Short mmCIF file of C-alpha atoms in Angstrom, two decimals:
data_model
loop_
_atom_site.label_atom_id
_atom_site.label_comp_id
_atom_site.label_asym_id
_atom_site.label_seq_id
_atom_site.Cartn_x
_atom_site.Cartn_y
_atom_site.Cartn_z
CA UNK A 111 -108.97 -6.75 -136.86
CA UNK A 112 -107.96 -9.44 -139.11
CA UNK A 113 -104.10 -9.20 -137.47
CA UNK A 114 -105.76 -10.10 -134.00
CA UNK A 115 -107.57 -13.38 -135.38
CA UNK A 116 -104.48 -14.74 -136.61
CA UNK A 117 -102.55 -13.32 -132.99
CA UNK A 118 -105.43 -15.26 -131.22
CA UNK A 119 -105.41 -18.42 -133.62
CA UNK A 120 -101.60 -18.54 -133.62
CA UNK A 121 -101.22 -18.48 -129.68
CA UNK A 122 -104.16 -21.13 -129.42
CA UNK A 123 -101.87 -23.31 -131.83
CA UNK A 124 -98.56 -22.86 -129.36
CA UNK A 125 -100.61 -23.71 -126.31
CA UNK A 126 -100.72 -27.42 -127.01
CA UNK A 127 -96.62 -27.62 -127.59
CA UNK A 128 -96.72 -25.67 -124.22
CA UNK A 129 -98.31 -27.62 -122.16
CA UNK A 130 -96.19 -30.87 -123.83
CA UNK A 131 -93.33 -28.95 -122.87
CA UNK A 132 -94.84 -28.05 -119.18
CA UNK A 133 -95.87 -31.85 -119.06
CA UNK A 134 -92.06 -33.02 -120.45
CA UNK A 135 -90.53 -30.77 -117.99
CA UNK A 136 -92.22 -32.36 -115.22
CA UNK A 137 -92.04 -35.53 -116.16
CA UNK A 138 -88.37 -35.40 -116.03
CA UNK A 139 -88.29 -33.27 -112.54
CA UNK A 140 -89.55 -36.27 -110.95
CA UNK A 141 -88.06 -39.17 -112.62
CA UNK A 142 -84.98 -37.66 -111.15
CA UNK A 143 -86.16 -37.15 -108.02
CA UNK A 144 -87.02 -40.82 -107.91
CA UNK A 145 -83.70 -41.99 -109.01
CA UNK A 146 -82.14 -40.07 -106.73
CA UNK A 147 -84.45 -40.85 -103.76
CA UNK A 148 -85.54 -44.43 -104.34
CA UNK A 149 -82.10 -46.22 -104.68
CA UNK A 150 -80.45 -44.88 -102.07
CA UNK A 151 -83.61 -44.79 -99.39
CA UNK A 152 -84.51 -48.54 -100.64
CA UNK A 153 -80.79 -49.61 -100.03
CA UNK A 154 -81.36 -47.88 -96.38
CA UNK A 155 -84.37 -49.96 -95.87
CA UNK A 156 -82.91 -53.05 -97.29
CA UNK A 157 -79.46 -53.23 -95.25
CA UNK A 158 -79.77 -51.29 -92.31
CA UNK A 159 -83.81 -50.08 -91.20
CA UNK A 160 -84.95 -54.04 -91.76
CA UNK A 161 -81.76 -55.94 -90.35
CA UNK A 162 -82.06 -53.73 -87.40
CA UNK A 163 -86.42 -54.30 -86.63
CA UNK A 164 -85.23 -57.88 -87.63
CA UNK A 165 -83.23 -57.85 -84.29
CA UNK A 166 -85.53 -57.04 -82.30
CA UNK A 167 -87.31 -59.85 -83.57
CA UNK A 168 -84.33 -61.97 -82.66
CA UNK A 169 -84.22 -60.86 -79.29
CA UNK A 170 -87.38 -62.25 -78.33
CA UNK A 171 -86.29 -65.79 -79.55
CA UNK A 172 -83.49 -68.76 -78.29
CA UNK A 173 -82.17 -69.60 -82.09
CA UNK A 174 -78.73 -70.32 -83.24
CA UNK A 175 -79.70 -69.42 -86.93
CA UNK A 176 -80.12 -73.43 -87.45
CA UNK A 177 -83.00 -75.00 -85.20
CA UNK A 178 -86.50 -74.40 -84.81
CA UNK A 179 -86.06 -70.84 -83.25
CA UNK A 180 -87.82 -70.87 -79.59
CA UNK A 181 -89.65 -67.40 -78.82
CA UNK A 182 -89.11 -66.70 -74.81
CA UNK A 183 -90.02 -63.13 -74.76
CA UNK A 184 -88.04 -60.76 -72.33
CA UNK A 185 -85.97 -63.45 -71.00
CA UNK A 186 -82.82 -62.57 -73.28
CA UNK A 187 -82.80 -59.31 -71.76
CA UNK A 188 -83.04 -60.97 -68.38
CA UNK A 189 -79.86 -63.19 -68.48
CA UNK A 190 -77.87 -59.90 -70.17
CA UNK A 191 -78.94 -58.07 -67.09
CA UNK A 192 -77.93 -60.89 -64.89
CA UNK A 193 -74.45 -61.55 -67.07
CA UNK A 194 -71.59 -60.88 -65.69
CA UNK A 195 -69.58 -61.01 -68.90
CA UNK A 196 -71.94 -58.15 -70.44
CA UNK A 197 -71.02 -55.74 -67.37
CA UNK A 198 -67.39 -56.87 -67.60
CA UNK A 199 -67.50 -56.04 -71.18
CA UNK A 200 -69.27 -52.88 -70.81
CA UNK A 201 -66.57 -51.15 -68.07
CA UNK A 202 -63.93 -52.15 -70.69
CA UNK A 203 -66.01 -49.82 -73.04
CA UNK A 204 -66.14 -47.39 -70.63
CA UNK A 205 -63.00 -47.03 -70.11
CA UNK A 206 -62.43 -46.63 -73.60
CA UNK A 207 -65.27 -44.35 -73.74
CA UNK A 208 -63.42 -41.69 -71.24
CA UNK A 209 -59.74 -42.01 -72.26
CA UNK A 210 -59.83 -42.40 -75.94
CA UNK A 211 -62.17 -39.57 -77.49
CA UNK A 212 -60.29 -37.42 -74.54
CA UNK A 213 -56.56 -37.86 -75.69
CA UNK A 214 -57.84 -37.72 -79.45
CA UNK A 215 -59.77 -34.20 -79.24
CA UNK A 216 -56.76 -32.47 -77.55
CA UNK A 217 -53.84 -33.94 -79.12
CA UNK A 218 -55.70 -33.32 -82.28
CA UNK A 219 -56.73 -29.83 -81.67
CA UNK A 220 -53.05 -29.26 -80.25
CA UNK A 221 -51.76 -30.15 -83.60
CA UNK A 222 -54.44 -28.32 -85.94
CA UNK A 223 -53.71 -25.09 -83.77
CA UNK A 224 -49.69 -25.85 -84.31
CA UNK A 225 -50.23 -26.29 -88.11
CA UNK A 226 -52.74 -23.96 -88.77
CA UNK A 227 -51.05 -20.88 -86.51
CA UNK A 228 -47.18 -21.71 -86.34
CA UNK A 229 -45.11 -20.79 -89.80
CA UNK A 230 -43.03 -24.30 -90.22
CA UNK A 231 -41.97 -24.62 -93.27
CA UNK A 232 -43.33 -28.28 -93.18
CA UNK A 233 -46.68 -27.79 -92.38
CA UNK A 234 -48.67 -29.36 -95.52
CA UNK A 235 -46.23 -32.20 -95.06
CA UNK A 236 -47.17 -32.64 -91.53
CA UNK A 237 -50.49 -32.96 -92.53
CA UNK A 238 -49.74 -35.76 -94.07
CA UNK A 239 -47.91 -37.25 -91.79
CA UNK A 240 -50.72 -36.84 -89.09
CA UNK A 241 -53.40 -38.31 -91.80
CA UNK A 242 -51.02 -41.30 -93.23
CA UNK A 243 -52.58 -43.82 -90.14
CA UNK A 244 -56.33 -43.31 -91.38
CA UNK A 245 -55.19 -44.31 -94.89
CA UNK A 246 -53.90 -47.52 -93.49
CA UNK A 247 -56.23 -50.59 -92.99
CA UNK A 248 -57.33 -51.16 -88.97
CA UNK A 249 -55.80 -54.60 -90.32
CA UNK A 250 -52.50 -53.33 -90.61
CA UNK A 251 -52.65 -50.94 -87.58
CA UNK A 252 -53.31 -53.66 -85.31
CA UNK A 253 -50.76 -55.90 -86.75
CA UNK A 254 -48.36 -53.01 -86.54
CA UNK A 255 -48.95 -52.34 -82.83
CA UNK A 256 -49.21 -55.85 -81.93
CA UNK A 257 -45.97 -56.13 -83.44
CA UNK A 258 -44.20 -52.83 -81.08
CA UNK A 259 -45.30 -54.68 -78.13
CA UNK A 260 -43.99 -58.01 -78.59
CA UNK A 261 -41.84 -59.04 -75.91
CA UNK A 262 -39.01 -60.47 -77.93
CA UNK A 263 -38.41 -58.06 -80.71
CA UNK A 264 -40.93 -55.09 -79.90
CA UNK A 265 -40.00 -51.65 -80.93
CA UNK A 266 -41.44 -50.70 -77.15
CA UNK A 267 -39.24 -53.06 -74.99
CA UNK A 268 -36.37 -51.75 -77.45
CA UNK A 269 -36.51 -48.73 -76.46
CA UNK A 270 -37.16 -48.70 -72.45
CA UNK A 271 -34.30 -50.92 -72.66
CA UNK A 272 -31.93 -47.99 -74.58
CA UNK A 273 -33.34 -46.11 -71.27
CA UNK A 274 -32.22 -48.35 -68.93
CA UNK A 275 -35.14 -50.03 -68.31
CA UNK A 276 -34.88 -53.83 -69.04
CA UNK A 277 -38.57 -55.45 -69.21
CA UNK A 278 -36.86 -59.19 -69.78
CA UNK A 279 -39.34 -60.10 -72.99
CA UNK A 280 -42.47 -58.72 -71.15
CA UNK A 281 -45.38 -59.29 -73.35
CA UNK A 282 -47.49 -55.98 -73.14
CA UNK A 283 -50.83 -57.86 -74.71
CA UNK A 284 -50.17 -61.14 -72.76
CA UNK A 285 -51.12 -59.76 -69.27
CA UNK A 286 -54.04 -58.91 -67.44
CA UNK A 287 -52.41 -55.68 -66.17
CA UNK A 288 -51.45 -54.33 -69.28
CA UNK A 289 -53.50 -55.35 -72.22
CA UNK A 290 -56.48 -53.33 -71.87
CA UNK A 291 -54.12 -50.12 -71.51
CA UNK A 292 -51.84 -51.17 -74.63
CA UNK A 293 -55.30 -51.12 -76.40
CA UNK A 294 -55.00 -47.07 -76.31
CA UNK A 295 -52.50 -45.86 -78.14
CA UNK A 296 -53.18 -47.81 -81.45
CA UNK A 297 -56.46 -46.49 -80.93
CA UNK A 298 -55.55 -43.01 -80.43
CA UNK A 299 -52.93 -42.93 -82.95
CA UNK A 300 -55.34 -43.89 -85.67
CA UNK A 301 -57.79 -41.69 -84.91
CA UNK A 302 -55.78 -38.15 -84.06
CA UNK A 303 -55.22 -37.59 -88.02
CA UNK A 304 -58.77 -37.67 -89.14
CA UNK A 305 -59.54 -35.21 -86.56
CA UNK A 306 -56.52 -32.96 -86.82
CA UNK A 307 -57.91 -32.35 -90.74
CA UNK A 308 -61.11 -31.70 -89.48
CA UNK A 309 -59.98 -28.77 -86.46
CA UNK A 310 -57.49 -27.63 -89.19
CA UNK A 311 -60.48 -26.66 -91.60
CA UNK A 312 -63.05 -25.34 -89.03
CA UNK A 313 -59.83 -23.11 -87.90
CA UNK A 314 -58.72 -21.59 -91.15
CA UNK A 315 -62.31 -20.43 -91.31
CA UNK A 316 -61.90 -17.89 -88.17
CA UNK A 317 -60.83 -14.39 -89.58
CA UNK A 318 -57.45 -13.65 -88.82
CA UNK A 319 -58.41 -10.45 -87.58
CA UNK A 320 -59.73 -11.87 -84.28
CA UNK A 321 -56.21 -13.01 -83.73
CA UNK A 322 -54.67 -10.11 -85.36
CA UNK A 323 -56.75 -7.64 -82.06
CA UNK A 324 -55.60 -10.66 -79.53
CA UNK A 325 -52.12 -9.94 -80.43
CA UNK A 326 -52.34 -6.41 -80.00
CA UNK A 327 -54.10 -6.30 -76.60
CA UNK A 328 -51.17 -9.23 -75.41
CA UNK A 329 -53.09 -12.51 -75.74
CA UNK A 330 -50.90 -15.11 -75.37
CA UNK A 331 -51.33 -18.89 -77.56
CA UNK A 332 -53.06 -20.59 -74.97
CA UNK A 333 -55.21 -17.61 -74.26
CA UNK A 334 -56.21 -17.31 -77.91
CA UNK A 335 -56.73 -21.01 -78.21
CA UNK A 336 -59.16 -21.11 -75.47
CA UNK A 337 -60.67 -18.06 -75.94
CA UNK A 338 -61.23 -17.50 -79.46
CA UNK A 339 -60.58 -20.59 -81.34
CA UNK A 340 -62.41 -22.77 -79.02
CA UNK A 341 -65.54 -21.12 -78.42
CA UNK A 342 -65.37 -20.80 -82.75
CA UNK A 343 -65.16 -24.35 -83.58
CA UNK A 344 -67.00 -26.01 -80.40
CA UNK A 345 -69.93 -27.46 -82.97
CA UNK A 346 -67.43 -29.32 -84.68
CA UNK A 347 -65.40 -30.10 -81.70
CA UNK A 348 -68.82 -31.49 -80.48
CA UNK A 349 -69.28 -33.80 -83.01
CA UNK A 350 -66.24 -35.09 -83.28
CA UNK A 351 -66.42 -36.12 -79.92
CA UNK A 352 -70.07 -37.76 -80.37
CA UNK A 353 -68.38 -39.48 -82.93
CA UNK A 354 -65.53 -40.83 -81.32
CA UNK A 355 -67.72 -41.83 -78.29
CA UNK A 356 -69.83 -43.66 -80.64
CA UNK A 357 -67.00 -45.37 -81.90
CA UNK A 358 -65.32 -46.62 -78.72
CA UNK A 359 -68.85 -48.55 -78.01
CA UNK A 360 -69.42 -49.81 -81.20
CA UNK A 361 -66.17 -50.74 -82.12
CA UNK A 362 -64.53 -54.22 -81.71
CA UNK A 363 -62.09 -55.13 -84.97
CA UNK A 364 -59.06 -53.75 -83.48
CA UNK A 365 -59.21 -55.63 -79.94
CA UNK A 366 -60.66 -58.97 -82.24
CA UNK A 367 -57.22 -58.83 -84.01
CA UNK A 368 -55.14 -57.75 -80.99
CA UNK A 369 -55.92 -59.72 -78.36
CA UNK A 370 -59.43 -61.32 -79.12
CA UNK A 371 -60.79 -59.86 -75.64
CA UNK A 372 -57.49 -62.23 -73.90
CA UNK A 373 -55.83 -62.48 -71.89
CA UNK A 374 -58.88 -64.08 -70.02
CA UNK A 375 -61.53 -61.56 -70.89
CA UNK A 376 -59.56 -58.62 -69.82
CA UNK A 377 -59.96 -57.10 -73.11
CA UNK A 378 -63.51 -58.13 -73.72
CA UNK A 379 -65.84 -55.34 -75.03
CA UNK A 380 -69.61 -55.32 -76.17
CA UNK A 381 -69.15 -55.11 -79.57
CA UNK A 382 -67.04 -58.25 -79.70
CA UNK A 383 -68.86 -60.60 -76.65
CA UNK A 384 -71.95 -59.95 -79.20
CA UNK A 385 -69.88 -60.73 -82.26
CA UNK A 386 -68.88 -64.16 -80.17
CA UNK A 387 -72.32 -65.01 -79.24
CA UNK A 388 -73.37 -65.12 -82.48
CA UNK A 389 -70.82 -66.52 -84.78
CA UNK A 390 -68.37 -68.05 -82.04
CA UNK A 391 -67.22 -71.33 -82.19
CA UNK A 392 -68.32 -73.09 -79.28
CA UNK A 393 -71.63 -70.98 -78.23
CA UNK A 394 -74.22 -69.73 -80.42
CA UNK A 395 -77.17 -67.88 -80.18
CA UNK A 396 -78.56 -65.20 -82.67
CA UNK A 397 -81.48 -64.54 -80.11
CA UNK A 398 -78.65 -63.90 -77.51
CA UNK A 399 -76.86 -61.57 -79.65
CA UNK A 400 -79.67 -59.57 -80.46
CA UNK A 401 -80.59 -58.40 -77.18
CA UNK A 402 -77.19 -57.74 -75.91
CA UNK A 403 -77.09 -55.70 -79.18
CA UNK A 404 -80.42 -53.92 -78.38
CA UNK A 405 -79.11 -53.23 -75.02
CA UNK A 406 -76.44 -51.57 -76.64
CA UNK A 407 -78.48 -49.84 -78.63
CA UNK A 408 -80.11 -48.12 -75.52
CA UNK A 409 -76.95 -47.14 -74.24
CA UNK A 410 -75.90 -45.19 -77.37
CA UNK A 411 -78.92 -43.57 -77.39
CA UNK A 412 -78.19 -42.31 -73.97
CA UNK A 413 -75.07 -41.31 -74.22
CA UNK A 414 -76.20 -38.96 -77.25
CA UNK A 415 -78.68 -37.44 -75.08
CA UNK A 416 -76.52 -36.88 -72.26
CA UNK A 417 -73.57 -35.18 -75.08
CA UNK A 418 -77.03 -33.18 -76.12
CA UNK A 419 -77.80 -32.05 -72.51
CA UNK A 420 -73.88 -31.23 -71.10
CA UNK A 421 -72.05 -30.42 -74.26
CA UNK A 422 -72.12 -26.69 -75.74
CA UNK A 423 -74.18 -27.13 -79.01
CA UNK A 424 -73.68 -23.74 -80.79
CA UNK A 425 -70.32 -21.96 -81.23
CA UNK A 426 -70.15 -18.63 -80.45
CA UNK A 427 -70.63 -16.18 -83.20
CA UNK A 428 -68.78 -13.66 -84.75
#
């Protein structure tokens, strides 16, 4: 009897340092939870949720960050509508848009199915290789391809002239024909690595054996690329090209240090006719800005739903 007193007083006398340690325990579990949480979803608030309600703010108003800002309502989104520089602008991104997550996605899967499947001896180099432009500053690219299409001492003219083909100092980025298309392979080139990492990964997770009963039954490399490691890696394929389209609208630093939208607009794309209306030199107009951003807002949003609707969104299964 007496030994079940003391059982009973000695587990009322751990009970308090229980619950202290129940209340400790908890107390930590959420201090970290609001460390982690707090800083990262009030820098989210801070720099990107506010700035953007902020500009929708702007849109409604005729300010050039300086005067008495002048609220007109819906008429910003009027005169876009109406502005035939925003629609100019706009098919430049299309065409970007079509070409440019296109040639990246199959060059790059091309390469990732070369590395991943060939035996060359250099393979992890070429890896490197392919991934060397993304280490490299958009800066530098630009300069760099700026510099293979000058007309006096471009690598480009160099070489169609060691074919034969003399282009007498032709200025690739000075003309109206050209520029725009010039725009693409800087653009491509500096994207293909990034993405030929990416297929490379998603591909070395397929079980050989898949390829391994391909072989036996006579399946070919292009008939194992489309049918097996396609269908296996189309979720990532998917969102690499959701990416890339996003990125070809959005998008402007490269053609800013190329050609700054010249020769006479020809190069002009959203992202950079905004950037112009609201810290150009000559014209600006926050209020401006902000709608022609909003309306590309709405356009990205649509173009994600329309990837949602027509591209695959699951991978088939093994």
């Amino acid at each position: 009897m007496s030994d079940q007193v003391s059982t009973v007083l000695k587990d009322q006398r751990t009970l308090p340092s229980r619950k202290l340690g129940l209340d400790k325990a908890s107390t930590q579990k959420w201090l970290f939870l609001i460390l982690a949480i707090v800083p990262p979803f009030g820098g989210y608030l801070l720099f990107t949720l506010f700035p953007n309600i902020l500009s929708v703010y702007y849109a409604l108003l005729d300010w050039d960050g300086l005067t008495e800002p002048k609220f007109v309502g819906i008429q910003n989104f009027v005169t876009a509508l109406q502005d035939e520089y925003v629609w100019r602008a706009l098919g430049h991104n299309v065409i970007f848009m079509i070409t440019i997550p296109v040639l990246v996605v199959l060059i790059s899967l091309l390469l990732a199915y070369l590395v991943t499947y060939k035996s060359y001896f250099e393979n992890e180099f070429l890896k490197i290789l392919f991934f060397f432009p993304n280490v490299l500053s958009i800066v530098v690219v630009a300069l760099l391809w700026a510099f293979i299409y000058d007309g006096t001492y471009g690598l480009l003219n160099g070489a169609l002239k060691l074919l034969g083909m003399d282009m007498k100092n032709f200025y690739w980025l000075g003309s109206e024909d050209t520029a725009i298309w010039a725009l693409i392979p800087p653009w491509v080139w500096g994207g293909v690595g990034l993405y030929v990492i990416i297929f490379v990964n998603a591909m070395t997770a397929i079980p050989k054996s898949l390829y391994e009963s391909a072989i036996l039954e006579g399946a070919n490399h292009m008939t194992r690329l489309f049918s097996i490691t396609l269908p296996l890696i189309m979720p990532v394929v998917r969102v690499s090209v959701l990416f890339l389209v996003v990125g070809t609208l959005k998008t402007f630093e490269l053609v800013l240090i190329m050609t700054n939208g010249g020769p006479s607009g020809s190069t002009d794309v959203i992202g950079l006719y905004m950037f112009n209306l609201a810290f150009g030199k000559e014209y600006i107009n926050y209020g401006y800005a902000s709608a022609v951003g909003m309306i590309l807002f709405v356009i990205l949003v649509t173009a994600k739903l329309l990837m949602d609707k027509f591209l695959p969104n699951r991978g088939v299964e093994y």
